[in-house]
PDB file of C-alpha atoms in Angstrom:
ATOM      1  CA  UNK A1073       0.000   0.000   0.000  1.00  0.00           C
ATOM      2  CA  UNK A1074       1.298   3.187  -1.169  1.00  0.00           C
ATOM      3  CA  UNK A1075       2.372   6.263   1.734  1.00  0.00           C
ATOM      4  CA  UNK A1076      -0.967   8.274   0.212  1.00  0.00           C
ATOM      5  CA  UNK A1077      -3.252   5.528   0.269  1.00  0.00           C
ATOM      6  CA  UNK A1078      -5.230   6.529   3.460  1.00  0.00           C
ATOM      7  CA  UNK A1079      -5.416  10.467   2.770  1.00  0.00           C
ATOM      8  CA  UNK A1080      -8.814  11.812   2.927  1.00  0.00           C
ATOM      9  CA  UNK A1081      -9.993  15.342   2.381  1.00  0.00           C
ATOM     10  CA  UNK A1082      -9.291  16.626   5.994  1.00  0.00           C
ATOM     11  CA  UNK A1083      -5.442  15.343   5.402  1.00  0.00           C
ATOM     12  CA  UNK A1084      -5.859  17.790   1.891  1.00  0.00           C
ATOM     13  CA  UNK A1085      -6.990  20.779   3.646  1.00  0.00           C
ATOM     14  CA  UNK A1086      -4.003  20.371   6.617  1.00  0.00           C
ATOM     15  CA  UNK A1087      -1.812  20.130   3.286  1.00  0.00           C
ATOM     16  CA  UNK A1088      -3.034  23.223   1.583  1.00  0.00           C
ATOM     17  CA  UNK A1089      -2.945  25.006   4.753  1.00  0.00           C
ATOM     18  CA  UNK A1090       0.422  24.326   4.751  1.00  0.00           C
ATOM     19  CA  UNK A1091       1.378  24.755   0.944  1.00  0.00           C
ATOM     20  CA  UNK A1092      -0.992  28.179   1.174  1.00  0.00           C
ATOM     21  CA  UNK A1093       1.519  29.307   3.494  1.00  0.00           C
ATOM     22  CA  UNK A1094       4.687  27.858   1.599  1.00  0.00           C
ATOM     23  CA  UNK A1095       3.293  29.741  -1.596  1.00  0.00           C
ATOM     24  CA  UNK A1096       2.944  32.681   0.161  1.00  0.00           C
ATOM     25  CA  UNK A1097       6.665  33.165   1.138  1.00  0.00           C
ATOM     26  CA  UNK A1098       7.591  31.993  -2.214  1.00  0.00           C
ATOM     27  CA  UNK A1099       6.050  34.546  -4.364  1.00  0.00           C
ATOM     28  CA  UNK A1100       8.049  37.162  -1.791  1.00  0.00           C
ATOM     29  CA  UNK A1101      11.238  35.504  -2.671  1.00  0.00           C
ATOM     30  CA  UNK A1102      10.469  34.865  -5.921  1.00  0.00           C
ATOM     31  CA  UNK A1103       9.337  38.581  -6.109  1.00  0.00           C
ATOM     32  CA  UNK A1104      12.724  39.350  -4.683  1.00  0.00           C
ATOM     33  CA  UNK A1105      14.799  37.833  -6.928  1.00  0.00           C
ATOM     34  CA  UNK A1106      13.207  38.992 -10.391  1.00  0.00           C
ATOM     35  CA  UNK A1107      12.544  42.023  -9.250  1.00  0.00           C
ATOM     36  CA  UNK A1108       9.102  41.962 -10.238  1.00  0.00           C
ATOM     37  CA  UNK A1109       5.427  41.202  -8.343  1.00  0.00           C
ATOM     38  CA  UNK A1110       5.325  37.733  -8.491  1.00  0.00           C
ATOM     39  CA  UNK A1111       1.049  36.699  -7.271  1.00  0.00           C
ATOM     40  CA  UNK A1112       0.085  33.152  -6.704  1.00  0.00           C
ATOM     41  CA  UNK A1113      -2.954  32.129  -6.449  1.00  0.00           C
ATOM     42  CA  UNK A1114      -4.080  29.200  -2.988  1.00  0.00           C
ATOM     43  CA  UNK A1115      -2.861  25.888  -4.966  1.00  0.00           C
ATOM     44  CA  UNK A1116      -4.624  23.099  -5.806  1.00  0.00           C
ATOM     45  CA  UNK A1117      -3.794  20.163  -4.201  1.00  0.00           C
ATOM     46  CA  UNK A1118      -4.669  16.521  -5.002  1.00  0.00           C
ATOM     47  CA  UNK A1119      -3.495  12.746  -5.408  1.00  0.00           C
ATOM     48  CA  UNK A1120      -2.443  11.676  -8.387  1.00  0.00           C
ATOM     49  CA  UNK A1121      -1.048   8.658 -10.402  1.00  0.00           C
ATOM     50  CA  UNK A1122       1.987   8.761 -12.333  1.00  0.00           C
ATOM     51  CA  UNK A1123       0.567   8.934 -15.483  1.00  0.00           C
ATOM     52  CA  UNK A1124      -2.896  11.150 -14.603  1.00  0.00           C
ATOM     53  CA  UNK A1125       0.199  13.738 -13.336  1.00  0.00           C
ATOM     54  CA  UNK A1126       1.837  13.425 -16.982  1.00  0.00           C
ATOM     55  CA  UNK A1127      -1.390  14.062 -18.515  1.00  0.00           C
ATOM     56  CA  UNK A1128      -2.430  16.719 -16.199  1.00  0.00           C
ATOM     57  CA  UNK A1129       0.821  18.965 -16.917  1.00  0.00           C
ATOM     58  CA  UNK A1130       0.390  18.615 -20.530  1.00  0.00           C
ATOM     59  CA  UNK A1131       1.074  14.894 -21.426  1.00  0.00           C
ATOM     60  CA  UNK A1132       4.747  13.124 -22.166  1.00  0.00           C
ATOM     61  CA  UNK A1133       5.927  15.032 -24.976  1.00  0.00           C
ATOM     62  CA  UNK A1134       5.796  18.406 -22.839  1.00  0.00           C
ATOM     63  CA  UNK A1135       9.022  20.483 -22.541  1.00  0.00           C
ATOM     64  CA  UNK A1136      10.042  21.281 -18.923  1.00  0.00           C
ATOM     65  CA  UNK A1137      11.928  22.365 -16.467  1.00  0.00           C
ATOM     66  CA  UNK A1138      12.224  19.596 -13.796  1.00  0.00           C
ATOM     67  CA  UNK A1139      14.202  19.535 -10.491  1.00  0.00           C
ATOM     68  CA  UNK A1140      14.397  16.295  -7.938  1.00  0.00           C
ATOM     69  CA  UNK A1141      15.474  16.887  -4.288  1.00  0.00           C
ATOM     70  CA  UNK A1142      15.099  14.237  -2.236  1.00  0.00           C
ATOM     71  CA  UNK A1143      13.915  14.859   1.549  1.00  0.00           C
ATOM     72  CA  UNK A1144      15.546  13.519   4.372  1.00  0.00           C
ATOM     73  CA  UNK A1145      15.342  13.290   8.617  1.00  0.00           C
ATOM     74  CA  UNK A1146      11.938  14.464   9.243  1.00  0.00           C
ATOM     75  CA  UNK A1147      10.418  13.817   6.048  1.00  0.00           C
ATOM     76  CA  UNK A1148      11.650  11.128   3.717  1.00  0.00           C
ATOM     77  CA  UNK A1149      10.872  10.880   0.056  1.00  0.00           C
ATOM     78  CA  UNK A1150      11.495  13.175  -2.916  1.00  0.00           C
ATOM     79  CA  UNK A1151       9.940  16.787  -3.969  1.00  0.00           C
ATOM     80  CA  UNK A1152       9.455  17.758  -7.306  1.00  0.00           C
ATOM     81  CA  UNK A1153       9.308  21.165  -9.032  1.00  0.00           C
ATOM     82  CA  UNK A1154       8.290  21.667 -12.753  1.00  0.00           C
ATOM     83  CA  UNK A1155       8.334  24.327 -14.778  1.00  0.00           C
ATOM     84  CA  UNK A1156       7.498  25.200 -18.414  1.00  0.00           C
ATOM     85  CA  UNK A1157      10.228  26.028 -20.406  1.00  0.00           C
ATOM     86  CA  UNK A1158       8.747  29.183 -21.995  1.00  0.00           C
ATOM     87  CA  UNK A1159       8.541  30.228 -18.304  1.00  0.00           C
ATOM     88  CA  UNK A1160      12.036  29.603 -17.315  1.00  0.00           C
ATOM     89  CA  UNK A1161      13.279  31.522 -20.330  1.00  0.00           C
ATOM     90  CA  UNK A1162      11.018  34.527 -19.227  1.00  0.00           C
ATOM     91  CA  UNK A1163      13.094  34.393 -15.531  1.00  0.00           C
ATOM     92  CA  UNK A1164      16.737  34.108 -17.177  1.00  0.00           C
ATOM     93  CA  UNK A1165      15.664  37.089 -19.767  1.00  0.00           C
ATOM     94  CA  UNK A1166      14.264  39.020 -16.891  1.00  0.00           C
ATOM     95  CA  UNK A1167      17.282  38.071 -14.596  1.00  0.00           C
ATOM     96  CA  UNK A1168      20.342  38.740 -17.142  1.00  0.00           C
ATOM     97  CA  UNK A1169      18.515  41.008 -19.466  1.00  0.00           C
ATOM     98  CA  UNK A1170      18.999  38.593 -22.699  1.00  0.00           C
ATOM     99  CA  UNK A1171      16.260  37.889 -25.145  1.00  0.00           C
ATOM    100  CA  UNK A1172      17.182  34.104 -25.715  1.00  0.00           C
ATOM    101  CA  UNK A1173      15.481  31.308 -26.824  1.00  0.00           C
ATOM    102  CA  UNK A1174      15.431  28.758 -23.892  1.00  0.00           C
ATOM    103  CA  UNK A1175      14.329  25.825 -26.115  1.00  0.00           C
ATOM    104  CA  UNK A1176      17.518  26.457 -28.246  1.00  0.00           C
ATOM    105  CA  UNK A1177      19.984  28.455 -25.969  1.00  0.00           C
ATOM    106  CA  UNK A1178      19.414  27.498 -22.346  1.00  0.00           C
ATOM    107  CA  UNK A1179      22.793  27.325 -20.922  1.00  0.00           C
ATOM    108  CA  UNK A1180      24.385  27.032 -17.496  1.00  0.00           C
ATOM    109  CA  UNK A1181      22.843  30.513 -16.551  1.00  0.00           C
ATOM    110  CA  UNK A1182      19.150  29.329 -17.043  1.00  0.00           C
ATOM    111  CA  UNK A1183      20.093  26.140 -15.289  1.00  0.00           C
ATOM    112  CA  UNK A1184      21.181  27.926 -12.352  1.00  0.00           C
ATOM    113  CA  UNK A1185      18.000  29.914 -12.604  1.00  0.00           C
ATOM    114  CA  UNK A1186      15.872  26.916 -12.624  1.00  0.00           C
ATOM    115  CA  UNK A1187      17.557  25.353  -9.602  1.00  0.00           C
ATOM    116  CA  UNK A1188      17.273  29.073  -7.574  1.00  0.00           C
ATOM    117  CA  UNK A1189      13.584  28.750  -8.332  1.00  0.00           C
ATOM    118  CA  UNK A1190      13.223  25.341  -7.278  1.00  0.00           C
ATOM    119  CA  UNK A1191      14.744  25.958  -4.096  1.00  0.00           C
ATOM    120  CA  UNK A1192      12.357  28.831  -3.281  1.00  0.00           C
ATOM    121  CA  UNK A1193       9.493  27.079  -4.207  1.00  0.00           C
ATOM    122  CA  UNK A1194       9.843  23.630  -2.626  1.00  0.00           C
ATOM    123  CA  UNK A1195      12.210  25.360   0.063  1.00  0.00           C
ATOM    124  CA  UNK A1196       9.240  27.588   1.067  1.00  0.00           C
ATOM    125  CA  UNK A1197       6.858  24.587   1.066  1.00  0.00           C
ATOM    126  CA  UNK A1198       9.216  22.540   3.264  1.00  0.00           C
ATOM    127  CA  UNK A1199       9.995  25.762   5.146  1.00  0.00           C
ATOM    128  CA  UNK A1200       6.498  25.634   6.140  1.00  0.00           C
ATOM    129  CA  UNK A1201       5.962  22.069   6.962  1.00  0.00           C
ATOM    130  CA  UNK A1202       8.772  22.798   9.531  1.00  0.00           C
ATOM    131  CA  UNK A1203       7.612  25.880  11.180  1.00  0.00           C
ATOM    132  CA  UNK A1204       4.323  24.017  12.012  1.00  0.00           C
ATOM    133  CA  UNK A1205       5.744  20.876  13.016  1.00  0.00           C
ATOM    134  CA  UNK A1206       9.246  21.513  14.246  1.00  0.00           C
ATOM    135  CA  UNK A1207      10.379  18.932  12.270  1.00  0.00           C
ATOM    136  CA  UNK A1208      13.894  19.114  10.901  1.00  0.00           C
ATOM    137  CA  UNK A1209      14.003  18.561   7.427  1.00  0.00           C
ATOM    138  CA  UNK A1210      16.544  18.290   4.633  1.00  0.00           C
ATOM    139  CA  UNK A1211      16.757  18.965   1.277  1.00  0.00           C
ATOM    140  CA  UNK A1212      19.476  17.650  -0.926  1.00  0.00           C
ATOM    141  CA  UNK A1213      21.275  19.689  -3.658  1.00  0.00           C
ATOM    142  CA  UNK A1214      18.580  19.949  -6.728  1.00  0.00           C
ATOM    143  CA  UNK A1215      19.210  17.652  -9.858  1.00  0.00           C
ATOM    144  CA  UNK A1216      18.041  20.160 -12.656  1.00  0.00           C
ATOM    145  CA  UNK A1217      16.836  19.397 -16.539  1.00  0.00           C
ATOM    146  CA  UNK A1218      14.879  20.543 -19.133  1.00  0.00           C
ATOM    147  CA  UNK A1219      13.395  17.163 -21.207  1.00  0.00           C
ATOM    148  CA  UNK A1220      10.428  15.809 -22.277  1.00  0.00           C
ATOM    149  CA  UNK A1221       7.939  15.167 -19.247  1.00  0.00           C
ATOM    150  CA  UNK A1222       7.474  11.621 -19.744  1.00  0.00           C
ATOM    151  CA  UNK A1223      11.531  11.474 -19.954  1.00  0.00           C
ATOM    152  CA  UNK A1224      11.499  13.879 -16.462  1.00  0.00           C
ATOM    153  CA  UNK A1225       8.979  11.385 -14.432  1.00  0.00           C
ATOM    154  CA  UNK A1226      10.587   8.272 -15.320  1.00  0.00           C
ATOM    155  CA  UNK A1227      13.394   8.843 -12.434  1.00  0.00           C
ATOM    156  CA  UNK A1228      11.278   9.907  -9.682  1.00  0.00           C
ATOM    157  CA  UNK A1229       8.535   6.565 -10.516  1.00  0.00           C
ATOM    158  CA  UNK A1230      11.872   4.311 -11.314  1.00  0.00           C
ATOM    159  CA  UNK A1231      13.485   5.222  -7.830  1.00  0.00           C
ATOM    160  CA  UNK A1232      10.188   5.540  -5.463  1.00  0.00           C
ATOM    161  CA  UNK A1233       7.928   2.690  -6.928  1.00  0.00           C
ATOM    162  CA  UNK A1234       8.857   0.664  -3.641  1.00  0.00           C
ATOM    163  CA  UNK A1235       7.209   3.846  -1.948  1.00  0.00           C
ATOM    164  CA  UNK A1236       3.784   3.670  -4.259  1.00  0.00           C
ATOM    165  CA  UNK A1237       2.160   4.800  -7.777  1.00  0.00           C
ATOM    166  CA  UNK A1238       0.371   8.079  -6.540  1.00  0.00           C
ATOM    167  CA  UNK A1239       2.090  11.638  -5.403  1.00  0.00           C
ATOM    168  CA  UNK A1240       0.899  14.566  -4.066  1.00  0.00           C
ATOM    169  CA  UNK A1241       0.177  17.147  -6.971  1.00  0.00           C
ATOM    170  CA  UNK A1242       0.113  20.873  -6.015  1.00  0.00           C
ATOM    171  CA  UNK A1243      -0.698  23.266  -8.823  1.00  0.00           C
ATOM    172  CA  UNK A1244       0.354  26.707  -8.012  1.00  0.00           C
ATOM    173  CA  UNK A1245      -0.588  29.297 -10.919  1.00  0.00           C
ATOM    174  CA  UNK A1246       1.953  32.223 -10.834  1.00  0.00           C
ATOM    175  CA  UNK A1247       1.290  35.606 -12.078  1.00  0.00           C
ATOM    176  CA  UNK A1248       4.749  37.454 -13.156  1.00  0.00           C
ATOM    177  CA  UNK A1249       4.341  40.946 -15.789  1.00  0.00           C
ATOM    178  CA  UNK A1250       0.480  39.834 -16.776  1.00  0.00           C
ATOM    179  CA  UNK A1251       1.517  36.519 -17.609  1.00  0.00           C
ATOM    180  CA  UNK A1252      -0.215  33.379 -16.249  1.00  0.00           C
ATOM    181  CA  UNK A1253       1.336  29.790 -15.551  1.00  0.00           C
ATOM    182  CA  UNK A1254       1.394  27.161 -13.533  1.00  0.00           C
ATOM    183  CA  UNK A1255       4.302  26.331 -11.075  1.00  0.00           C
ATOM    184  CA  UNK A1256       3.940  22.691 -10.341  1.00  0.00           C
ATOM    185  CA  UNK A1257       5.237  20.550  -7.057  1.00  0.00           C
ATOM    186  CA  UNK A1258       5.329  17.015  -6.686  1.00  0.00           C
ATOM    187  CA  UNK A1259       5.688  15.311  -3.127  1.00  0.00           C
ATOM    188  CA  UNK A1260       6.395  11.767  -3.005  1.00  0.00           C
ATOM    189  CA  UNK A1261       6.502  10.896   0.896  1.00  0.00           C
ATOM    190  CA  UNK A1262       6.850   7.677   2.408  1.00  0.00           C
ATOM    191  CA  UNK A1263       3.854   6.230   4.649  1.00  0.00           C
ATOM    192  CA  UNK A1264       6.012   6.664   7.998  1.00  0.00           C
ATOM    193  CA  UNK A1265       6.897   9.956   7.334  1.00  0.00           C
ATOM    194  CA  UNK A1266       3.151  11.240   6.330  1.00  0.00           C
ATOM    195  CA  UNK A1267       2.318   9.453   9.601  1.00  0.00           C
ATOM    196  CA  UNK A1268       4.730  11.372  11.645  1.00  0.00           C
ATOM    197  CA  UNK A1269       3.746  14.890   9.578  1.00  0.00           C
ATOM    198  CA  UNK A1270       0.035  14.261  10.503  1.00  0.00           C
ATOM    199  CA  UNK A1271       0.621  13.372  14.106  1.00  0.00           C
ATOM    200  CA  UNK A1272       2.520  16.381  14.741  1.00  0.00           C
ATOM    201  CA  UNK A1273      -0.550  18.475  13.231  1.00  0.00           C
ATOM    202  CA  UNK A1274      -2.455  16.499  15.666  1.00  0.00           C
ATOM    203  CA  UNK A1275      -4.032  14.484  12.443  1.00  0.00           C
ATOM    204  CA  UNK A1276      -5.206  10.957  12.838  1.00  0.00           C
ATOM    205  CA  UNK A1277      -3.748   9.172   9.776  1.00  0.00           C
TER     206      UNK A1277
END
């Protein structure tokens, strides 16, 4: 039985309590860094398969921007970021004031802009988890690249299927210049972990 087998809808709303919170000091950081109003919208959070979170982000010929960190200590399993790659190369134009084209020039600067935005966004969501559990919890360096979705997921389901078949999908839509997009996380925990996050919450699970 997979880690997010036994979540039910008051588990969800703990979560987006929590990711609400995470998104909300992201966007400032993000803001920070671009130097531009950065809004995001309360995610949407929900469980997903493998392949329903493929389909949902576009299906497995989509070009993004993904970066794996794996979670450690208090919270074992992997987090996910993914970004579009029209996105990314709107933050590396807006953050060395180039006009490139990511799909054909992304180069070490964009992938050091794509880890920096990782790290905000899944460092403000595990930021969070820790300020309302005080659970200490690590996050390892980011593996970056820009690929083919159905080429991106095939590491994290590889590596985790001992875990389960189902993730946590948050769907964060960010709102940088006018522009609209969606600023996914992925959170693959493992059941004793989820157990431990939930009891600290004061959460049966």
């Amino acid at each position: 039985m997979g880690a997010l087998d036994n979540i039910n809808e008051i588990h969800l709303d703990v979560l987006r309590e929590i990711a609400n919170i995470g998104t909300g000091n992201a966007a400032s950081s993000l803001s920070r860094m671009i130097g531009q109003p950065v809004n995001i919208q309360i995610p949407d959070i929900s469980i997903k398969g493998f392949n329903e979170a493929i389909d949902a982000l576009g299906g497995p010929e989509a070009i993004m921007a993904g970066t794996l960190l794996f979670l450690s200590e208090g919270l074992n399993g992997m987090i996910m970021f993914l970004l579009p790659v029209d996105v990314v190369c709107d933050l590396v134009n807006m953050l060395t004031a180039s006009d490139i084209n990511c799909r054909e020039e992304i180069d070490e600067m964009g992938f050091s802009v794509i880890s920096e935005c990782s790290n905000i966004m899944s460092g403000a969501f595990v930021t969070a988890v820790s300020e309302m559990t005080d659970m200490v919890i690590d996050i390892s360096p980011p593996q970056v690249t820009l690929d083919m979705l159905g080429s991106i997921m095939s590491v994290p389901s590889i590596y985790f299927a001992d875990i389960g078949d189902s993730l946590l999908f948050m769907k964060n839509e960010l709102e940088i210049e006018g522009k609209k997009t969606n600023a996914n996380i992925l959170l693959l925990p493992d059941m004793p972990s989820l157990s431990k996050l939930m009891g600290a919450l004061g959460i049966e699970f």
